[in-house]
Amino acid sequence: MNFRKNKSLFLFLLPGLILYTIFFIVPTVNALIYSFTDWDGISPEFNVVGIENYVQLVTNDSIFLKAFVNNIKFMLFVLIFQTLFSLIFAMFLIKNTKTNIFLRALYFFPTILSSVSVAFIWTFIYDPNMGMLNSVLSTLNLDFLQQNWLGNENIAIYSIAVTQVWFHTGQMLIIFVAGLQAIPKDLYEVADMEGAGRWSRFRFVTWPMIAPSATIVMAYTTIQSFKAFDLIFAMTRGGPNYSTEILATLIYSTAFRSFEFGYASAQSVLFMIVIAVITVIQFRLLRASRVQE
Amino acid sequence: MIRKLACVSTFALGALLAGCVGGTGGNSSSENGEEGTISFIHWRGEDKAVFDELISKFEEENPSINVDMTIYPSEQYQSTAQTTLRDGSTGDVFTSFPGSQLEIINKAGLFEDLSDEAFIDQYEPQLIESGQADGKQLAVPLQLVFNQPVYNKGIFEELGLEPATNWEDFLALCETLKEAGYTPIAFPGSDIGPGQFMNPMMMNNAPNEDVFDQLMAGEASLTDDWWVETLAQFKELNDKGYLNKDALGTNHSAAISQVASEEAAMLATGSHAMASIKEMNPEIELGLLAPITTTEEEAKWEGIHTTTFMLAVNANSEKKEAAKKFVAFLSETENAEQYANETSQHVTVKDVEYDSEELTSTSEWIDRNTRFQPRFLIPNADVEKAVISSIQSVLGGKSPEEAAKEAQQIVEQNL
């Protein structure tokens, strides 16, 4: 199709482009501009401070570093377990039987809940005094496993990560099911003829064929993990002692509690760069295992 | 152009994040946009019923004015009120927290100066100082709150206990309660507990009211004795089992339940929780006390107060006169009295008579030597968070010295 000859076709792109410009490009460019200022987000005036915000962030902000480390811990935990569980469940639920369709819907159900509802449910489950988790452990005579799940700074971030995995595994499962169902059956027949075992079938047929789905799942999970603001804010507000503070909650706190919009903008720009770098690395690593299309 | 785009994007970001933190703005008593409708925004969902009554009464007395009340969760209110107030269409009458929020709103020029309004005389002069800045009365705090432990008088009487006047006696009191099978102190460590209980815990360790100004000027440090000692005393309470089990995982509602069910004898927050406790257990008799962390001779302060829920008029409002009328109405003794008695909150308005048992029994604190809540005098939100986190840190197992050092590092990054 020759777009030069059909210029009117560009008009179809216009609504989307306008919305994208207003709601993404303009705020992003503004964030970049404000990251070089000391704007408090309210006052009409501000000063340009050059790269001072970035220097402070990189050299003299222990909380930013802590939030970044927490984010990496959270992301790795969620990435590993969410991908693993969604893939395993998808492999069990690949056939379109009535039971499997019901189970897929059941596993997908948490995804349609609001984050605040999920946070409320899990805060109750984790409550150290009357929560379901400690009660179940007590009933099973496993009292030694009881924990202060959200109050112990060594495990709080992982407790929230478990909630995140529960929240989104069903969503990723659907992507994997679609990927698995698209694998031609004859590839498995060839593998059988070659005498491949279960692991070899997975390693040399299934995984390379679902690598595009895995790329989407892992990239999406990574981005989701970095942006798990609502869940963390509703469950712990970043505490205790910054142990569940992640970059998104820190940026919120800097902007809307400390009213340092300029500094929060600098944090946002670095945050965006971090997500972009990690996503690009993932795409490159996963591309290596993909079947050439 | 850039400024306009910035405003649009800031508003969009604010709205987006406001959505994220959950809880939509609450309830409306009339439709938006009506002529003569003023918007009243605040954060106290628990006061909805009494404000509905007061608004109806006001609208009867002033038929040309309707009041549209919107209630936000307090966390959301603290973070987004300033943005909401900017264009003047929302929050003709608004409320503000004292301290950093007042300073920020003042800096943005959003307070109408109320200094010359007649209704200012309705208030006890010494109790509305937290609403003053630059020599002007920018807002009038309606509530008087005591941010110190609430205790179960029945349990104390049963065990022959009296509020302690020094640290040794306070520890002995806690030990007696523990031995009797009670949790001495219900401490909501996962939310408001550290920020509330730090006030009475530090008031006599750092009797100087300028201590946080000195901290921000680099003239005081969290590694100094006053804060390390406060942290050590928090640790002592926790290590001796005087705080409830898993305090850092306990929220305010759970702590209130522990006191209402008489499992715990004290609640480490403040008088604002008394109504909730009484609602769950109408038979319970409550009082206020403060831990004296020094010897009796060294103690300068008896307790902590905060004058808050500050009523203000938006400088950008197009209906300032109607807004002032509503504030004047709320400031009338009769209406303030209704507000006080139905919400179980002390108020700053003169000549109010309290009819509930818990308000009358705690009214003596109005005349006692209490100190304005130190936490509200921390001018920087990052430093406030660092101070609170250091308490969580010691309760999590760190030494007071180490926790204080880590918090001081954050203070220095914010100087």
XYZ file of C-alpha atoms in Angstrom, chain A residues 26-27 30 33-34 39-44 46 56 60-63 116 127-130 148 150-151 153 229-230 233 236-237 239-242 245 252-253 256-261, chain B residues 2-3 5-6 9-10 13-14 17 20-22 75 78-79 82 86 104 107-108 244-250 254 258 380-382 384-386 389 392-393 398 406 409-410 413-414:
88
model
C 3.310 15.515 26.810
C 3.474 14.275 30.432
C 7.039 17.597 31.017
C 11.641 19.242 31.826
C 10.610 19.390 35.479
C 9.251 22.834 41.319
C 7.104 21.883 44.328
C 4.060 21.049 42.222
C 1.950 23.920 43.539
C 3.781 27.219 43.407
C 3.648 29.147 40.147
C 10.345 27.387 40.189
C 21.458 13.923 44.389
C 23.099 10.953 48.027
C 19.728 9.215 48.233
C 19.867 6.013 50.240
C 16.087 5.523 50.057
C -7.499 -2.468 46.623
C -2.881 -10.511 59.802
C -0.559 -11.937 62.479
C -3.197 -12.114 65.195
C -6.397 -13.232 63.498
C 4.383 -11.482 61.056
C 3.702 -7.845 56.597
C 5.340 -6.577 59.784
C 10.908 -6.256 57.323
C 2.086 0.760 43.367
C -1.533 0.154 44.334
C 0.444 1.237 48.945
C 2.004 -1.557 53.744
C 2.504 1.979 52.396
C 6.773 0.040 55.511
C 7.913 -1.218 57.889
C 11.110 0.793 57.781
C 11.105 1.173 53.958
C 9.194 0.773 49.423
C 4.399 9.101 44.851
C 5.704 9.950 48.290
C 2.551 14.109 46.888
C 3.833 13.994 50.460
C 7.099 15.871 50.253
C 5.894 18.068 47.370
C 9.177 17.857 45.529
C 7.802 17.478 42.015
C 4.324 24.710 28.519
C 2.778 25.911 31.777
C 0.389 21.635 29.389
C 2.139 21.159 32.698
C -0.485 16.765 32.891
C -0.082 17.434 36.595
C -1.178 12.557 37.094
C -2.851 13.675 40.305
C -2.697 8.582 41.412
C -4.741 4.412 42.506
C -4.832 5.013 46.225
C -8.360 3.840 46.346
C -4.087 9.837 53.106
C -3.137 14.946 52.458
C -1.616 14.295 49.081
C -3.589 21.156 47.256
C -6.082 25.322 42.783
C 2.345 24.071 51.562
C 2.926 28.833 50.053
C 0.536 28.278 47.161
C 0.905 -6.548 71.626
C 2.412 -9.497 69.772
C 3.453 -8.749 66.196
C 2.870 -5.053 66.740
C 4.385 -4.129 63.376
C 1.717 -6.179 61.602
C -1.158 -4.676 63.588
C -7.185 -4.299 65.052
C -8.095 -5.344 71.241
C 10.012 17.765 55.885
C 7.915 14.687 54.991
C 11.003 12.579 54.198
C 9.137 12.578 59.279
C 9.081 9.224 57.538
C 12.679 8.530 58.563
C 10.762 4.282 60.305
C 9.685 0.421 63.226
C 13.315 -0.477 62.815
C 17.754 -3.201 65.235
C 20.234 5.268 59.609
C 21.605 9.699 57.363
C 18.257 10.438 55.664
C 20.327 13.964 52.789
C 17.421 16.366 53.253
